[in-house]
Short mmCIF file of C-alpha atoms in Angstrom, two decimals:
data_model
loop_
_atom_site.label_atom_id
_atom_site.label_comp_id
_atom_site.label_asym_id
_atom_site.label_seq_id
_atom_site.Cartn_x
_atom_site.Cartn_y
_atom_site.Cartn_z
CA MET A 1 -54.36 12.85 39.34
CA ASP A 2 -53.58 14.52 42.66
CA GLU A 3 -52.18 18.05 42.27
CA GLU A 4 -49.36 17.18 44.59
CA THR A 5 -48.26 14.13 42.59
CA GLU A 6 -47.46 13.02 39.06
CA ARG A 7 -47.08 9.58 37.57
CA LEU A 8 -43.58 8.16 37.15
CA ASP A 9 -44.27 6.70 33.71
CA ALA A 10 -45.23 10.15 32.37
CA LEU A 11 -42.02 11.66 33.71
CA THR A 12 -39.98 8.83 32.26
CA GLN A 13 -41.56 9.29 28.84
CA GLN A 14 -40.86 13.03 28.98
CA ALA A 15 -37.20 12.48 29.91
CA GLY A 16 -36.65 9.30 27.86
CA ARG A 17 -34.29 10.83 25.31
CA TRP A 18 -31.99 12.27 27.97
CA LEU A 19 -32.16 9.03 29.92
CA ALA A 20 -30.83 7.18 26.84
CA LEU A 21 -28.04 9.74 26.38
CA SER A 22 -27.00 9.47 30.02
CA ALA A 23 -26.93 5.68 29.78
CA SER A 24 -24.64 5.55 26.72
CA PRO A 25 -22.90 8.85 25.89
CA ALA A 26 -21.11 8.86 22.50
CA GLU A 27 -17.44 7.86 22.71
CA ARG A 28 -15.14 10.81 22.01
CA HIS A 29 -11.56 9.96 21.00
CA THR A 30 -8.56 12.15 21.77
CA THR A 31 -6.25 10.73 19.09
CA ALA A 32 -7.04 10.71 15.38
CA VAL A 33 -4.93 7.72 14.34
CA VAL A 34 -6.17 4.24 15.21
CA ALA A 35 -3.36 2.58 17.15
CA GLY A 36 -2.87 -0.89 18.58
CA PRO A 37 -1.05 -1.59 21.84
CA TYR A 38 2.35 -2.08 20.16
CA ASP A 39 2.06 1.25 18.34
CA ARG A 40 1.19 3.01 21.60
CA VAL A 41 4.14 1.34 23.33
CA ALA A 42 6.43 2.47 20.50
CA TRP A 43 5.30 6.07 20.95
CA ARG A 44 5.57 6.02 24.74
CA ASP A 45 9.03 4.47 24.52
CA VAL A 46 10.38 6.92 21.95
CA TYR A 47 8.85 9.86 23.84
CA ALA A 48 10.45 8.73 27.09
CA ARG A 49 13.85 8.31 25.42
CA SER A 50 13.89 11.52 23.37
CA ALA A 51 14.60 14.71 25.27
CA ALA A 52 14.04 16.64 22.03
CA LEU A 53 10.46 15.31 21.73
CA ARG A 54 9.68 16.18 25.33
CA GLU A 55 11.13 19.66 24.86
CA LEU A 56 9.00 20.15 21.73
CA ALA A 57 5.89 19.00 23.61
CA ALA A 58 6.64 21.48 26.40
CA GLN A 59 7.00 24.31 23.87
CA LEU A 60 3.74 23.43 22.12
CA LEU A 61 1.87 23.14 25.42
CA THR A 62 2.23 26.92 25.77
CA ARG A 63 0.05 27.21 22.65
CA HIS A 64 -2.11 24.10 22.84
CA ALA A 65 -3.20 22.14 25.90
CA HIS A 66 -3.36 18.87 23.97
CA ALA A 67 0.02 19.06 22.21
CA PRO A 68 1.21 15.56 23.32
CA ASP A 69 -1.83 14.00 21.60
CA LEU A 70 -1.02 15.92 18.41
CA LEU A 71 2.60 14.76 18.47
CA ALA A 72 1.46 11.17 19.02
CA ASP A 73 -0.78 11.40 15.95
CA VAL A 74 2.00 12.87 13.79
CA PHE A 75 4.39 10.14 14.99
CA LEU A 76 1.92 7.33 14.27
CA CYS A 77 1.24 8.69 10.78
CA ALA A 78 4.94 8.28 9.98
CA TYR A 79 5.49 5.08 11.95
CA GLN A 80 2.58 2.88 10.91
CA ALA A 81 2.76 0.88 7.69
CA ALA A 82 -0.80 1.87 6.75
CA PRO A 83 -2.13 4.58 9.10
CA ARG A 84 -5.90 4.54 9.52
CA LEU A 85 -7.76 7.66 10.70
CA ARG A 86 -10.89 7.72 12.79
CA ASP A 87 -13.97 9.43 11.41
CA SER A 88 -14.10 13.05 12.53
CA THR A 89 -17.58 12.47 14.03
CA VAL A 90 -16.14 10.34 16.84
CA MET A 91 -13.42 12.82 17.79
CA ALA A 92 -13.59 15.01 20.84
CA PRO A 93 -14.20 18.53 19.48
CA SER A 94 -10.97 19.80 21.02
CA ARG A 95 -9.05 17.22 18.95
CA LEU A 96 -10.66 18.03 15.61
CA LEU A 97 -7.67 20.20 14.76
CA HIS A 98 -5.44 17.13 15.24
CA HIS A 99 -7.68 15.17 12.93
CA GLN A 100 -7.49 17.84 10.23
CA VAL A 101 -3.70 18.12 10.56
CA VAL A 102 -3.02 14.39 10.20
CA THR A 103 -5.60 14.15 7.41
CA ALA A 104 -3.74 16.88 5.53
CA LEU A 105 -0.41 15.20 6.26
CA THR A 106 -1.46 11.81 4.93
CA GLN A 107 -2.90 13.43 1.80
CA SER A 108 0.14 15.60 1.05
CA PRO A 109 2.39 14.61 -1.90
CA GLY A 110 5.52 14.32 0.25
CA PHE A 111 3.96 11.96 2.78
CA ALA A 112 4.46 8.78 0.71
CA ALA A 113 8.15 9.64 0.25
CA LEU A 114 8.46 10.28 3.98
CA ARG A 115 6.94 6.97 5.03
CA ARG A 116 9.31 4.97 2.80
CA ASP A 117 12.04 5.88 5.28
CA THR A 118 10.02 5.98 8.52
CA ALA A 119 7.47 3.13 8.45
CA GLY A 120 8.32 0.68 11.22
CA ASP A 121 11.34 2.73 12.32
CA ALA A 122 10.56 4.51 15.59
CA TYR A 123 13.71 6.63 15.50
CA ALA A 124 13.11 7.84 11.94
CA ALA A 125 9.45 8.55 12.74
CA ALA A 126 10.49 10.57 15.80
CA MET A 127 12.95 12.47 13.64
CA ALA A 128 10.13 13.21 11.20
CA VAL A 129 8.10 14.70 14.08
CA LEU A 130 11.03 16.89 15.12
CA ALA A 131 11.60 17.99 11.52
CA GLN A 132 8.00 19.28 11.49
CA ALA A 133 8.41 21.23 14.74
CA SER A 134 8.60 24.65 13.12
CA ALA A 135 5.56 23.97 10.93
CA LEU A 136 3.56 22.70 13.92
CA ARG A 137 4.41 25.77 15.98
CA GLY A 138 3.33 28.07 13.18
CA LEU A 139 0.18 26.08 12.51
CA LEU A 140 -0.90 26.19 16.15
CA GLU A 141 -0.17 29.90 16.33
CA ARG A 142 -2.26 30.63 13.23
CA SER A 143 -5.13 28.36 14.31
CA ARG A 144 -5.79 30.07 17.63
CA GLU A 145 -9.43 30.81 16.79
CA VAL A 146 -10.02 27.20 15.76
CA ARG A 147 -8.49 25.97 18.99
CA GLU A 148 -10.62 28.35 21.03
CA ARG A 149 -13.80 27.40 19.17
CA THR A 150 -13.19 23.66 19.37
CA GLY A 151 -12.27 23.99 23.05
CA ARG A 152 -15.54 25.72 23.76
CA ALA A 153 -17.41 23.12 21.73
CA ASP A 154 -15.68 20.40 23.74
CA ARG A 155 -16.68 22.01 27.02
CA ALA A 156 -20.26 22.55 25.78
CA ARG A 157 -20.49 18.90 24.75
CA GLN A 158 -19.22 17.78 28.15
CA GLU A 159 -21.79 20.03 29.85
CA ALA A 160 -24.56 18.58 27.67
CA GLU A 161 -23.52 15.05 28.63
CA ALA A 162 -23.40 16.07 32.30
CA ALA A 163 -26.91 17.58 31.97
CA ALA A 164 -28.18 14.34 30.39
CA ALA A 165 -26.65 12.42 33.28
CA ALA A 166 -28.43 14.79 35.70
CA VAL A 167 -31.74 13.85 34.05
CA GLY A 168 -30.99 10.22 34.69
CA GLU A 169 -30.15 10.97 38.32
CA ALA A 170 -33.37 12.97 38.75
CA LEU A 171 -35.41 10.08 37.34
CA ARG A 172 -33.65 7.65 39.67
CA GLN A 173 -34.61 9.76 42.64
CA ALA A 174 -38.19 10.03 41.32
CA ALA A 175 -38.38 6.26 41.08
CA GLU A 176 -37.23 5.97 44.70
CA LYS A 177 -39.92 8.45 45.83
CA ALA A 178 -42.78 6.88 43.80
CA ASP A 179 -45.50 5.06 45.74
CA GLY A 180 -47.06 1.74 44.91
CA GLN A 181 -49.30 3.29 42.21
CA GLY A 182 -46.37 5.04 40.51
CA GLN A 183 -47.26 8.46 41.90
CA VAL A 184 -44.31 10.87 42.40
CA PRO A 185 -44.42 13.90 44.73
CA ALA A 186 -44.69 17.21 42.89
CA PRO A 187 -41.31 18.65 44.09
CA VAL A 188 -39.50 15.55 42.80
CA ALA A 189 -41.38 15.72 39.49
CA ALA A 190 -40.47 19.40 39.19
CA ALA A 191 -36.79 18.49 39.67
CA VAL A 192 -37.06 16.06 36.78
CA ARG A 193 -38.58 18.76 34.56
CA ARG A 194 -35.88 21.24 35.51
CA ALA A 195 -33.20 18.65 34.69
CA VAL A 196 -34.83 18.03 31.30
CA GLY A 197 -34.97 21.77 30.58
CA ALA A 198 -31.31 22.16 31.54
CA ALA A 199 -30.37 19.23 29.30
CA GLU A 200 -32.26 20.76 26.37
CA ALA A 201 -30.56 24.11 26.88
CA ALA A 202 -27.13 22.45 27.17
CA GLU A 203 -27.75 20.44 24.01
CA ASP A 204 -28.78 23.58 22.11
CA GLU A 205 -25.63 25.33 23.31
CA ALA A 206 -23.49 22.34 22.30
CA ARG A 207 -25.01 22.40 18.81
CA ARG A 208 -24.29 26.14 18.45
CA GLU A 209 -20.71 25.67 19.58
CA ASP A 210 -20.26 22.66 17.25
CA SER A 211 -21.53 24.77 14.36
CA ALA A 212 -19.21 27.67 15.21
CA ALA A 213 -16.26 25.27 15.55
CA ALA A 214 -17.08 23.67 12.20
CA GLN A 215 -17.18 27.08 10.51
CA ALA A 216 -13.85 28.08 12.03
CA MET A 217 -12.34 24.76 10.99
CA ALA A 218 -13.61 25.12 7.42
CA ALA A 219 -12.02 28.56 7.20
CA ALA A 220 -8.71 27.20 8.51
CA VAL A 221 -8.53 24.08 6.29
CA PRO A 222 -6.68 25.68 3.34
CA GLY A 223 -3.97 27.00 5.65
CA ILE A 224 -3.71 23.68 7.46
CA ARG A 225 -3.29 21.81 4.18
CA SER A 226 -0.60 24.20 3.00
CA ALA A 227 1.27 23.93 6.30
CA ALA A 228 0.93 20.12 6.24
CA ARG A 229 2.39 19.93 2.73
CA ASN A 230 5.37 22.03 3.76
CA ALA A 231 5.83 20.03 6.96
CA ALA A 232 5.73 16.68 5.14
CA SER A 233 8.24 17.90 2.56
CA ALA A 234 10.58 19.23 5.25
CA ALA A 235 10.32 15.99 7.22
CA ALA A 236 10.92 13.84 4.13
CA GLU A 237 14.01 15.88 3.24
CA ALA A 238 15.39 15.71 6.78
CA VAL A 239 14.90 11.94 7.01
CA ARG A 240 16.33 11.47 3.49
CA GLN A 241 19.41 13.50 4.34
CA GLU A 242 20.08 11.52 7.50
CA ALA A 243 19.60 8.22 5.65
CA ALA A 244 22.02 9.43 2.97
CA LEU A 245 24.46 10.49 5.67
CA MET A 246 24.29 7.05 7.26
CA ARG A 247 24.80 5.34 3.88
CA ALA A 248 27.73 7.62 3.06
CA TRP A 249 29.46 6.48 6.23
CA GLY A 250 28.70 2.84 5.50
CA VAL A 251 25.94 2.43 8.10
CA ASP A 252 23.19 0.30 6.57
CA ALA A 253 19.51 0.59 7.48
CA GLY A 254 19.45 -2.78 9.22
CA GLU A 255 22.28 -1.76 11.51
CA THR A 256 20.64 1.50 12.56
CA GLU A 257 17.28 -0.18 13.21
CA ARG A 258 19.00 -2.54 15.67
CA MET A 259 20.67 0.32 17.55
CA PRO A 260 19.26 1.52 20.87
CA PHE A 261 17.56 4.89 20.47
CA GLU A 262 20.13 6.86 22.48
CA GLU A 263 23.06 5.34 20.60
CA ARG A 264 21.48 6.07 17.24
CA ALA A 265 20.70 9.65 18.23
CA ARG A 266 24.29 10.18 19.37
CA LEU A 267 25.60 8.65 16.16
CA ALA A 268 23.37 10.84 13.99
CA GLU A 269 24.44 13.95 15.86
CA ARG A 270 28.08 13.00 15.52
CA LEU A 271 27.70 12.43 11.79
CA ARG A 272 25.96 15.78 11.38
CA SER A 273 28.44 17.78 13.44
CA GLY A 274 31.75 15.91 13.00
CA ARG A 275 34.86 17.29 11.30
CA LEU A 276 34.07 15.60 7.99
CA ALA A 277 30.28 16.03 8.10
CA ARG A 278 30.32 18.46 5.17
CA TRP A 279 32.12 15.86 3.06
CA ALA A 280 29.53 13.10 3.47
CA GLU A 281 28.51 13.44 -0.17
CA LEU A 282 32.14 13.05 -1.30
CA ILE A 283 32.59 10.00 0.94
CA GLY A 284 29.40 8.47 -0.44
CA ARG A 285 30.53 9.05 -4.05
CA PHE A 286 33.91 7.47 -3.31
CA ARG A 287 32.31 4.39 -1.83
CA GLN A 288 29.84 4.07 -4.70
CA MET A 289 32.67 4.39 -7.22
CA ALA A 290 34.68 1.71 -5.43
CA ALA A 291 31.66 -0.62 -5.38
CA GLY A 292 31.22 -0.08 -9.11
CA GLU A 293 34.87 -0.90 -9.78
CA ARG A 294 34.58 -4.07 -7.72
CA ALA A 295 31.61 -5.12 -9.82
CA ARG A 296 33.70 -4.61 -12.97
CA LYS A 297 36.69 -6.55 -11.65
CA VAL A 298 36.81 -10.14 -12.95
CA GLU A 299 39.46 -12.53 -11.74
CA HIS A 300 41.50 -14.03 -14.62
CA ALA A 301 40.13 -11.44 -17.02
CA THR A 302 40.73 -12.03 -20.70
CA GLY A 303 42.41 -8.66 -21.06
CA GLU A 304 44.68 -7.70 -23.98
CA LEU A 305 45.80 -10.47 -26.36
CA VAL A 306 49.60 -10.56 -26.59
CA GLY A 307 50.27 -13.84 -28.45
CA VAL A 308 49.89 -17.62 -28.35
CA THR A 309 51.09 -19.95 -25.63
CA LEU A 310 50.66 -23.62 -24.59
CA GLY A 311 48.39 -24.91 -21.85
CA ASP A 312 45.13 -26.66 -20.95
CA ASP A 313 42.72 -23.73 -20.47
CA LEU A 314 39.83 -24.68 -22.78
CA SER A 315 38.36 -21.16 -22.56
CA ARG A 316 41.39 -19.80 -24.46
CA VAL A 317 41.94 -22.52 -27.08
CA ILE A 318 42.55 -21.04 -30.54
CA PRO A 319 40.03 -21.91 -33.31
CA SER A 320 42.41 -24.15 -35.29
CA GLU A 321 42.80 -26.42 -32.25
CA LEU A 322 39.05 -26.64 -31.81
CA ALA A 323 38.68 -27.55 -35.47
CA VAL A 324 40.55 -30.80 -34.74
CA LEU A 325 37.56 -31.95 -32.71
CA GLY A 326 35.55 -32.03 -35.94
CA VAL A 327 37.68 -34.93 -37.23
CA PRO A 328 36.86 -38.10 -35.25
CA GLU A 329 40.28 -39.63 -35.96
CA LEU A 330 42.06 -36.64 -34.34
CA ARG A 331 40.02 -36.38 -31.17
CA ALA A 332 42.35 -38.74 -29.31
CA VAL A 333 45.28 -36.51 -30.29
CA PHE A 334 43.44 -33.47 -28.93
CA ALA A 335 42.78 -35.32 -25.65
CA ALA A 336 46.43 -36.32 -25.32
CA ARG A 337 47.65 -32.77 -25.92
CA TYR A 338 45.07 -31.47 -23.46
CA ALA A 339 46.29 -33.91 -20.80
CA ALA A 340 49.86 -32.83 -21.42
CA GLY A 341 48.98 -29.13 -21.30
CA GLU A 342 50.19 -28.59 -24.85
CA LEU A 343 47.12 -27.07 -26.51
CA MET A 344 47.72 -23.76 -28.30
CA LEU A 345 46.02 -20.98 -26.31
CA TYR A 346 45.60 -17.25 -26.70
CA ASP A 347 48.01 -15.49 -24.34
CA SER A 348 46.59 -12.40 -22.66
CA ARG A 349 47.53 -9.72 -20.20
CA GLY A 350 44.80 -8.32 -17.94
CA GLU A 351 44.33 -6.58 -14.61
CA GLN A 352 44.12 -9.04 -11.73
CA GLY A 353 43.83 -8.34 -8.04
CA THR A 354 46.64 -10.29 -6.39
CA GLY A 355 46.58 -9.04 -2.81
CA ARG A 356 45.63 -11.47 -0.05
CA GLY A 357 47.16 -9.87 3.03
CA ALA A 358 45.97 -6.78 4.83
CA VAL A 359 45.06 -3.55 3.07
CA ILE A 360 46.84 -0.68 4.82
CA ALA A 361 46.07 2.98 4.14
CA CYS A 362 48.78 5.37 5.32
CA VAL A 363 47.11 8.79 5.34
CA ASP A 364 49.08 12.00 5.72
CA THR A 365 47.53 14.32 8.33
CA SER A 366 50.16 17.05 8.33
CA HIS A 367 49.07 20.70 8.49
CA SER A 368 49.22 21.12 4.71
CA MET A 369 46.38 18.57 4.33
CA TYR A 370 44.01 21.31 5.52
CA ALA A 371 44.46 23.01 2.15
CA GLU A 372 41.45 23.22 -0.15
CA GLY A 373 41.35 22.30 -3.79
CA PRO A 374 38.70 22.74 -6.50
CA GLY A 375 35.16 22.92 -5.17
CA GLY A 376 36.42 23.72 -1.68
CA VAL A 377 37.30 20.06 -1.01
CA THR A 378 40.21 19.72 1.39
CA ARG A 379 43.10 17.36 0.80
CA GLU A 380 42.21 15.62 4.06
CA ALA A 381 38.60 15.07 2.98
CA TRP A 382 39.65 13.45 -0.31
CA SER A 383 42.25 11.29 1.43
CA LYS A 384 39.90 10.11 4.18
CA ALA A 385 37.15 9.37 1.62
CA CYS A 386 39.61 7.26 -0.37
CA ALA A 387 40.74 5.45 2.79
CA LEU A 388 37.14 4.64 3.78
CA ALA A 389 36.51 3.23 0.32
CA LEU A 390 39.63 1.07 0.80
CA LEU A 391 38.13 -0.13 4.10
CA ASP A 392 35.05 -1.25 2.17
CA GLN A 393 37.30 -2.92 -0.40
CA ALA A 394 39.13 -4.91 2.26
CA ARG A 395 35.95 -5.99 4.01
CA HIS A 396 34.38 -7.09 0.73
CA ALA A 397 37.38 -9.36 0.14
CA GLY A 398 37.51 -10.62 3.74
CA ARG A 399 40.89 -8.93 4.29
CA ASP A 400 42.08 -7.01 7.34
CA PHE A 401 42.20 -3.24 7.02
CA VAL A 402 44.57 -0.97 8.92
CA GLY A 403 44.41 2.81 8.85
CA ILE A 404 47.63 4.57 9.77
CA LEU A 405 47.41 8.33 10.28
CA PHE A 406 50.78 10.06 10.29
CA SER A 407 52.49 13.42 10.13
CA ALA A 408 55.82 14.14 11.83
CA ALA A 409 58.07 11.28 13.02
CA ASP A 410 56.64 11.48 16.55
CA LYS A 411 53.01 11.57 15.46
CA LEU A 412 51.31 8.37 14.35
CA GLN A 413 48.06 6.58 15.18
CA VAL A 414 46.97 3.10 14.09
CA PHE A 415 43.37 1.91 13.64
CA ARG A 416 42.81 -1.82 13.04
CA PHE A 417 39.71 -3.33 11.45
CA PRO A 418 39.96 -7.16 11.33
CA GLY A 419 38.31 -8.74 8.32
CA ASP A 420 36.52 -11.44 10.34
CA ARG A 421 34.15 -9.12 12.22
CA PRO A 422 32.06 -6.04 11.46
CA ALA A 423 33.67 -2.62 11.74
CA ARG A 424 32.05 -0.53 14.48
CA VAL A 425 30.89 2.74 12.99
CA THR A 426 32.21 4.68 15.99
CA ASP A 427 35.67 3.25 15.32
CA VAL A 428 35.37 4.22 11.66
CA LEU A 429 34.44 7.75 12.71
CA ASP A 430 37.39 7.91 15.11
CA PHE A 431 39.69 6.97 12.22
CA ALA A 432 38.10 9.45 9.82
CA GLU A 433 37.99 12.40 12.23
CA THR A 434 41.45 12.10 13.77
CA PHE A 435 43.91 14.75 12.57
CA LEU A 436 47.43 14.93 13.98
CA GLY A 437 48.95 18.06 12.42
CA GLY A 438 52.67 18.77 12.14
CA GLY A 439 55.24 17.91 9.45
CA THR A 440 55.64 14.90 7.18
CA ASP A 441 57.68 11.74 7.69
CA PHE A 442 57.36 8.57 5.56
CA GLN A 443 59.72 6.24 7.36
CA ARG A 444 57.71 5.60 10.50
CA PRO A 445 54.25 5.00 8.91
CA LEU A 446 55.68 2.81 6.13
CA GLY A 447 57.84 0.94 8.62
CA THR A 448 54.78 0.39 10.85
CA ALA A 449 52.79 -0.88 7.87
CA ALA A 450 55.57 -3.31 6.92
CA LYS A 451 55.77 -4.56 10.51
CA ILE A 452 52.01 -5.21 10.54
CA LEU A 453 52.29 -7.22 7.31
CA GLU A 454 55.25 -9.13 8.75
CA GLU A 455 53.23 -10.02 11.88
CA GLU A 456 50.36 -11.15 9.67
CA PHE A 457 52.74 -13.31 7.63
CA ASP A 458 54.26 -14.89 10.74
CA ASP A 459 50.86 -15.50 12.42
CA ALA A 460 48.66 -16.46 9.47
CA SER A 461 51.14 -17.12 6.63
CA ARG A 462 49.42 -14.43 4.56
CA ALA A 463 51.65 -12.49 2.20
CA ARG A 464 50.98 -10.14 -0.70
CA GLY A 465 49.46 -7.31 1.29
CA ASP A 466 48.76 -3.86 -0.15
CA ILE A 467 49.86 -0.49 1.23
CA VAL A 468 48.41 2.75 -0.08
CA LEU A 469 50.36 5.90 0.81
CA ILE A 470 48.25 9.07 0.49
CA THR A 471 50.20 12.29 0.96
CA ASP A 472 50.60 15.82 -0.32
CA ASP A 473 54.31 16.16 0.41
CA ALA A 474 57.68 14.53 -0.01
CA CYS A 475 60.39 13.87 2.56
CA GLU A 476 63.80 12.30 2.75
CA VAL A 477 64.40 8.67 3.77
CA SER A 478 67.75 7.28 4.90
CA GLU A 479 69.80 4.84 2.91
CA THR A 480 69.73 2.32 5.76
CA TRP A 481 65.94 2.52 5.99
CA THR A 482 65.60 2.12 2.23
CA ARG A 483 67.73 -1.01 2.25
CA LEU A 484 65.67 -2.58 5.06
CA TRP A 485 62.46 -1.54 3.32
CA ASN A 486 63.45 -3.23 0.07
CA GLU A 487 64.46 -6.41 1.88
CA ILE A 488 61.16 -6.82 3.75
CA LYS A 489 59.22 -5.87 0.63
CA ARG A 490 60.87 -8.67 -1.34
CA ARG A 491 60.32 -11.17 1.45
CA LEU A 492 56.63 -10.39 2.04
CA ASP A 493 55.82 -9.63 -1.60
CA PHE A 494 53.58 -6.63 -0.84
CA ARG A 495 52.81 -3.69 -3.08
CA LEU A 496 53.00 0.02 -2.36
CA PHE A 497 50.59 2.31 -4.18
CA GLY A 498 51.21 6.04 -3.95
CA ILE A 499 48.70 8.88 -4.29
CA ALA A 500 50.14 12.39 -4.39
CA ILE A 501 47.38 14.86 -3.47
CA ALA A 502 47.56 18.16 -5.37
CA THR A 503 51.33 18.30 -4.92
CA PRO A 504 53.89 20.29 -6.90
CA GLY A 505 55.58 18.35 -9.66
CA THR A 506 58.77 17.79 -7.65
CA ALA A 507 57.02 15.30 -5.35
CA THR A 508 56.23 12.93 -8.22
CA ALA A 509 58.97 13.87 -10.65
CA SER A 510 61.29 11.26 -12.10
CA GLY A 511 63.73 10.16 -9.42
CA SER A 512 61.66 11.55 -6.53
CA ILE A 513 61.34 9.70 -3.23
CA LEU A 514 57.72 8.81 -3.95
CA GLU A 515 58.53 7.43 -7.38
CA SER A 516 61.38 5.33 -6.04
CA LEU A 517 59.28 3.89 -3.20
CA CYS A 518 56.00 3.19 -4.99
CA ASP A 519 55.20 0.37 -7.39
CA ASN A 520 52.37 2.50 -8.75
CA LEU A 521 52.11 6.29 -8.34
CA ARG A 522 49.43 8.72 -9.42
CA THR A 523 48.79 12.42 -8.84
CA VAL A 524 45.38 13.86 -7.98
CA ASP A 525 44.92 17.51 -8.92
CA ASP A 526 41.11 17.73 -8.98
CA LEU A 527 39.81 16.91 -5.50
CA THR A 528 36.21 16.77 -6.74
CA ASP A 529 37.13 13.76 -8.94
CA VAL A 530 36.79 10.39 -7.19
CA HIS A 531 37.59 8.42 -10.35
CA ARG A 532 41.29 9.34 -10.39
CA ALA A 533 41.85 6.45 -7.99
CA ALA A 534 39.40 4.05 -9.67
CA ASP A 535 42.11 1.66 -10.90
CA LEU A 536 43.14 0.99 -7.28
CA PHE A 537 39.85 -0.77 -6.67
CA ARG A 538 40.39 -3.08 -9.63
CA VAL A 539 43.82 -4.29 -8.54
CA ILE A 540 43.63 -4.24 -4.72
#
C-alpha cells in the first residue's frame, strides 16, 4: 500500500461502530409519561388558560431549566386514567429527575386517592399540580447536585453523539476522495482516525458522566420518594377539599366538568373566599340531613292508628273484613261493600307533605344575625344553610323556590329560582352571600311572599305554598296588616313555618307575634345542630 494512501474499506471497518451510531442515535425523551395527542392538547390547553400554572413554571425555571416538562409529567400522572411511564433508559439524562419524581408519585399511597378525583378532569389535575408547588420547589432546591450531574451527563451524551456524527462525515469525505481502487489520501485517512479518537474519548466521558449522575440520583432517591409522598397527600387533600366544597354548595361533579376552565376557577375561588366559605361543612351537613329526611318521607304514610273508619283502601282493611273472603258465599258481599266504599278500615294520622306551590324562605339579615352561637356558628350561617337545604327540597319536588332576604322595612331583596330549570350556582351564591344589615321588620317580607304566592295562584292555579320565616328577633305588626294577612292566607291555603334562631324566650312565648303568625314554630338554640329543623323536610 502506498505510504500516502490507505484503503477506504479498512477505514470504514475501523470506524464502523461510530458510523452506526451516527446513522441511528438512540432516541432520548424529555417527558417521562407516555402521552397521546389528546393528552398533550389537554395539557397545552390547561397551561394556556391557567395563569397560576404559568406563574409556577416561571418560578421553577429559576431552579430548573426544564420545569415545564416536569409540570407536564405531574399533570399527566393525575389526568390520565392509567398513566404509563417510559423506561428510564430512553430518557434524556437531564430528565431523569422528572422520571424519578413521577415514579415516586405514582407509587405513593396517596396517589390512588388523588386520581379518583382528577382522572379525566383537566381542571382538577391542574389543581393537583398547583397543590404540589411547594413540594416541587423544595425538591428541586434539594436536588441541585442531581440536576447538575444529569445536566452534565446530558451534555456529554450530546457531545458523544455529535462526535459519532463527525465520524460519519469524515468517512463520507473519505469516500468522495477515494480513487477507483478504493485508495484514500493519507490526510483524509488521518482525519477519519482523529474523528474516531474524538468519538471514543467523548463516549468515555459520557459513560463517566452517566455513572456520576446515576450515583447522585441513587443518593437522592429516598428524599425524592419522601417528598413525592408528601406532595401526593397534599394534592389529594386539596382536591378532596375543593370537591367537598363544591358538593356542599350543591355543585355536582358533572356540572363542574362541563364548565369552561376560567369559569370553574373563578367559582372555586369564590367558594373558598366568600362570606360563608368557612361554613361549607355546615351547609353540606344541612343538605345531607334534608336529603335523608326526604328519603324517609312517604306520601300517605300509615302513621299513628287512631280508630276505625269506612272506605275502599284495601291496604288498610281490618283483619275481620279480610276473613270474609275465606267464605265463598260472602265474597259477593265483600265486593259490594268495597264498591260502595263501606269496608271497615284502620284510621291513621301521619305526616304528609301537602305543599304544591312555591317554597319561600324569608331570611332575616339584620345586624343581630352576625352573632355567634355554640361552636362559633353565626346565626346567619345557620339560617342560610337551612335556606339552601329548602332550595334543594323545592327543586326535588319540582316546585319554585324564592329566597327573600330582609331586615328593616326599607331593606329587602328577592331571589327567584324557578322549578322548571336548573339553579345557576352563581345565583345561589349571590343569595347566600347577600347581607343587608339594619333592623327587623316582618310585614314587608311576609307581604312580599304572600304576593308571590298570589301571583303563582293567578298564573298557574297553584295553591298551598309554604313560607319559612327564619329570624332571631320579634317586631310589631299592625292590626290592618294582620287582617289582610289572614284573609290571603285563607284564600291561598299556604302555611307559615317559623324558626326562631337563638332568641330570648319573649320572641316565642305564648301570645308572641311569631306564635300568632306561624302555623308551626320552633326555636333553635344550638347552631351546630342541623336536625332541629329536620321535621320541616318531611312536611314541606
